[in-house]
Amino acid sequence: MTKHEFEVAMTCEGCSGAVTRVLNKLGDVKFEIDLPKKLVWIESDREVDVLMETLKKCGKEVKYNGTK
Amino acid sequence: LGSVSLKVEGMTCGSCVQSIEQRIGSQPGVIHLKVSLEERSATVIFDLSQQSPESLSGAIEDMGFESSVPN
Ligand SMILES: [Cu+2]
Ligand SMILES: [Cu+2]
């Protein structure tokens, strides 16, 4: 599985909670969130676009930092 | 027009409120929207031909917050 790093403009636990729920709903992903650094690492075989669109559902700005 | 007050769980601050207001407020058929952090609710006035309490609640769920239609 590929590990991707995304920067998500999260500002509070409501944001990281929302990111957690949308990713759990998507399924087939393993992820880690660092709220202070505004980073989300996702391990998944899904397309980056799909992961990106899923993260954007939270209504926050999302940037892809590449694979890690 | 229809009006509904939905329950919303998982918001912790003003920025949570703002992101819901921005995203749900821009959905088709949403005429007016007031989100309250204290009351954990979203009160929506909407066009019945384009939205329903269930579709609005579903849109909030889709953003990663828990939402339900009160009985
Ligand atoms: Cu937040
Ligand atoms: Cu918040």
mmCIF file of C-alpha atoms and ligand atoms in Angstrom:
data_model
loop_
_atom_site.group_PDB
_atom_site.id
_atom_site.type_symbol
_atom_site.label_atom_id
_atom_site.label_comp_id
_atom_site.label_asym_id
_atom_site.label_seq_id
_atom_site.Cartn_x
_atom_site.Cartn_y
_atom_site.Cartn_z
ATOM 1 C CA MET A 1 0.000 0.000 0.000
ATOM 2 C CA THR A 2 1.105 3.525 -0.748
ATOM 3 C CA LYS A 3 1.382 6.118 2.004
ATOM 4 C CA HIS A 4 0.236 9.593 0.989
ATOM 5 C CA GLU A 5 0.700 12.840 2.843
ATOM 6 C CA PHE A 6 -1.975 15.528 2.703
ATOM 7 C CA GLU A 7 -2.060 18.948 4.266
ATOM 8 C CA VAL A 8 -5.586 19.722 5.488
ATOM 9 C CA ALA A 9 -6.420 23.143 6.956
ATOM 10 C CA MET A 10 -7.699 21.678 10.225
ATOM 11 C CA THR A 11 -8.016 24.084 13.125
ATOM 12 C CA CYS A 12 -9.703 22.113 15.894
ATOM 13 C CA GLU A 13 -10.811 18.684 17.057
ATOM 14 C CA GLY A 14 -14.074 19.163 15.204
ATOM 15 C CA CYS A 15 -12.044 19.222 11.982
ATOM 16 C CA SER A 16 -9.921 16.182 12.816
ATOM 17 C CA GLY A 17 -13.080 14.371 13.944
ATOM 18 C CA ALA A 18 -14.732 15.168 10.629
ATOM 19 C CA VAL A 19 -11.666 13.965 8.696
ATOM 20 C CA THR A 20 -11.722 10.747 10.731
ATOM 21 C CA ARG A 21 -15.393 10.126 9.946
ATOM 22 C CA VAL A 22 -15.197 10.793 6.202
ATOM 23 C CA LEU A 23 -12.158 8.511 5.877
ATOM 24 C CA ASN A 24 -13.803 5.754 7.915
ATOM 25 C CA LYS A 25 -16.874 6.029 5.695
ATOM 26 C CA LEU A 26 -14.726 5.723 2.571
ATOM 27 C CA GLY A 27 -13.172 2.547 3.957
ATOM 28 C CA ASP A 28 -10.098 0.576 2.844
ATOM 29 C CA VAL A 29 -7.801 3.199 4.289
ATOM 30 C CA LYS A 30 -5.397 3.338 7.203
ATOM 31 C CA PHE A 31 -4.667 6.829 8.392
ATOM 32 C CA GLU A 32 -2.997 9.017 10.957
ATOM 33 C CA ILE A 33 -3.795 12.652 11.747
ATOM 34 C CA ASP A 34 -1.488 15.277 13.207
ATOM 35 C CA LEU A 35 -3.766 18.179 14.105
ATOM 36 C CA PRO A 36 -1.102 20.740 15.179
ATOM 37 C CA LYS A 37 0.878 20.113 11.985
ATOM 38 C CA LYS A 38 -2.329 19.938 9.906
ATOM 39 C CA LEU A 39 -1.122 16.734 8.279
ATOM 40 C CA VAL A 40 -2.976 13.557 7.364
ATOM 41 C CA TRP A 41 -1.165 10.404 6.305
ATOM 42 C CA ILE A 42 -3.234 7.858 4.440
ATOM 43 C CA GLU A 43 -2.205 4.343 3.539
ATOM 44 C CA SER A 44 -4.385 3.127 0.721
ATOM 45 C CA ASP A 45 -4.418 1.692 -2.782
ATOM 46 C CA ARG A 46 -7.127 4.153 -3.775
ATOM 47 C CA GLU A 47 -6.487 6.893 -6.344
ATOM 48 C CA VAL A 48 -5.087 10.141 -4.934
ATOM 49 C CA ASP A 49 -8.023 12.000 -6.537
ATOM 50 C CA VAL A 50 -10.504 9.886 -4.593
ATOM 51 C CA LEU A 51 -8.670 10.541 -1.326
ATOM 52 C CA MET A 52 -8.468 14.237 -2.164
ATOM 53 C CA GLU A 53 -12.199 14.523 -2.928
ATOM 54 C CA THR A 54 -13.018 12.664 0.283
ATOM 55 C CA LEU A 55 -10.891 15.005 2.408
ATOM 56 C CA LYS A 56 -12.406 18.047 0.688
ATOM 57 C CA LYS A 57 -15.870 17.006 1.862
ATOM 58 C CA CYS A 58 -14.957 18.425 5.266
ATOM 59 C CA GLY A 59 -14.973 21.878 3.679
ATOM 60 C CA LYS A 60 -11.309 22.590 4.428
ATOM 61 C CA GLU A 61 -8.496 23.381 2.040
ATOM 62 C CA VAL A 62 -6.530 20.275 1.050
ATOM 63 C CA LYS A 63 -3.053 20.030 -0.455
ATOM 64 C CA TYR A 64 -1.308 16.867 -1.628
ATOM 65 C CA ASN A 65 2.307 16.582 -0.445
ATOM 66 C CA GLY A 66 3.154 13.375 -2.278
ATOM 67 C CA THR A 67 3.996 9.868 -1.150
ATOM 68 C CA LYS A 68 5.954 9.254 2.029
ATOM 69 C CA LEU B 1 -40.668 26.443 1.354
ATOM 70 C CA GLY B 2 -39.837 24.032 4.141
ATOM 71 C CA SER B 3 -38.085 24.623 7.412
ATOM 72 C CA VAL B 4 -36.291 22.169 9.680
ATOM 73 C CA SER B 5 -34.026 22.231 12.701
ATOM 74 C CA LEU B 6 -31.484 19.411 12.387
ATOM 75 C CA LYS B 7 -29.335 18.037 15.164
ATOM 76 C CA VAL B 8 -25.596 18.324 14.512
ATOM 77 C CA GLU B 9 -22.932 16.629 16.645
ATOM 78 C CA GLY B 10 -19.156 17.005 16.465
ATOM 79 C CA MET B 11 -18.744 20.765 16.107
ATOM 80 C CA THR B 12 -16.264 22.227 18.583
ATOM 81 C CA CYS B 13 -15.785 25.843 17.573
ATOM 82 C CA GLY B 14 -16.721 28.728 15.328
ATOM 83 C CA SER B 15 -14.688 27.401 12.443
ATOM 84 C CA CYS B 16 -16.728 24.176 12.442
ATOM 85 C CA VAL B 17 -19.877 26.306 12.278
ATOM 86 C CA GLN B 18 -18.396 28.317 9.426
ATOM 87 C CA SER B 19 -17.437 25.334 7.317
ATOM 88 C CA ILE B 20 -20.948 23.893 7.628
ATOM 89 C CA GLU B 21 -22.544 27.239 6.847
ATOM 90 C CA GLN B 22 -20.362 27.656 3.768
ATOM 91 C CA ARG B 23 -20.765 24.178 2.351
ATOM 92 C CA ILE B 24 -24.415 23.516 3.174
ATOM 93 C CA GLY B 25 -25.352 27.133 2.486
ATOM 94 C CA SER B 26 -24.156 26.728 -1.084
ATOM 95 C CA GLN B 27 -26.215 23.595 -1.788
ATOM 96 C CA PRO B 28 -29.007 24.029 -4.341
ATOM 97 C CA GLY B 29 -32.348 24.824 -2.753
ATOM 98 C CA VAL B 30 -30.956 26.107 0.537
ATOM 99 C CA ILE B 31 -32.497 29.528 1.116
ATOM 100 C CA HIS B 32 -31.363 30.262 4.646
ATOM 101 C CA LEU B 33 -29.176 28.477 7.146
ATOM 102 C CA LYS B 34 -28.322 29.142 10.777
ATOM 103 C CA VAL B 35 -25.900 26.838 12.561
ATOM 104 C CA SER B 36 -25.663 26.962 16.352
ATOM 105 C CA LEU B 37 -22.692 25.529 18.208
ATOM 106 C CA GLU B 38 -24.400 25.893 21.624
ATOM 107 C CA GLU B 39 -27.619 24.224 20.550
ATOM 108 C CA ARG B 40 -25.839 21.717 18.287
ATOM 109 C CA SER B 41 -28.285 22.431 15.559
ATOM 110 C CA ALA B 42 -28.686 23.664 12.020
ATOM 111 C CA THR B 43 -31.871 25.460 11.157
ATOM 112 C CA VAL B 44 -32.553 25.479 7.445
ATOM 113 C CA ILE B 45 -35.157 27.098 5.243
ATOM 114 C CA PHE B 46 -35.196 25.270 1.939
ATOM 115 C CA ASP B 47 -36.968 24.753 -1.357
ATOM 116 C CA LEU B 48 -39.080 21.597 -1.044
ATOM 117 C CA SER B 49 -38.575 20.754 -4.723
ATOM 118 C CA GLN B 50 -34.794 20.523 -4.282
ATOM 119 C CA GLN B 51 -34.135 19.430 -0.697
ATOM 120 C CA SER B 52 -35.704 17.510 2.159
ATOM 121 C CA PRO B 53 -34.808 17.287 5.870
ATOM 122 C CA GLU B 54 -33.193 13.918 5.074
ATOM 123 C CA SER B 55 -31.116 15.189 2.140
ATOM 124 C CA LEU B 56 -29.891 18.146 4.216
ATOM 125 C CA SER B 57 -29.024 15.943 7.158
ATOM 126 C CA GLY B 58 -27.255 13.584 4.735
ATOM 127 C CA ALA B 59 -25.214 16.467 3.327
ATOM 128 C CA ILE B 60 -24.033 17.394 6.840
ATOM 129 C CA GLU B 61 -23.182 13.740 7.529
ATOM 130 C CA ASP B 62 -21.224 13.690 4.288
ATOM 131 C CA MET B 63 -18.999 16.454 5.703
ATOM 132 C CA GLY B 64 -18.075 14.241 8.643
ATOM 133 C CA PHE B 65 -20.447 15.581 11.285
ATOM 134 C CA GLU B 66 -23.208 13.522 12.836
ATOM 135 C CA SER B 67 -26.634 14.790 11.967
ATOM 136 C CA SER B 68 -30.197 13.623 12.394
ATOM 137 C CA VAL B 69 -33.714 14.807 11.734
ATOM 138 C CA PRO B 70 -35.653 15.305 14.971
ATOM 139 C CA ASN B 71 -38.953 13.444 15.247
HETATM 140 CU CU CU C 1 -12.251 22.700 13.265
HETATM 141 CU CU CU C 2 -14.172 23.636 15.279
#
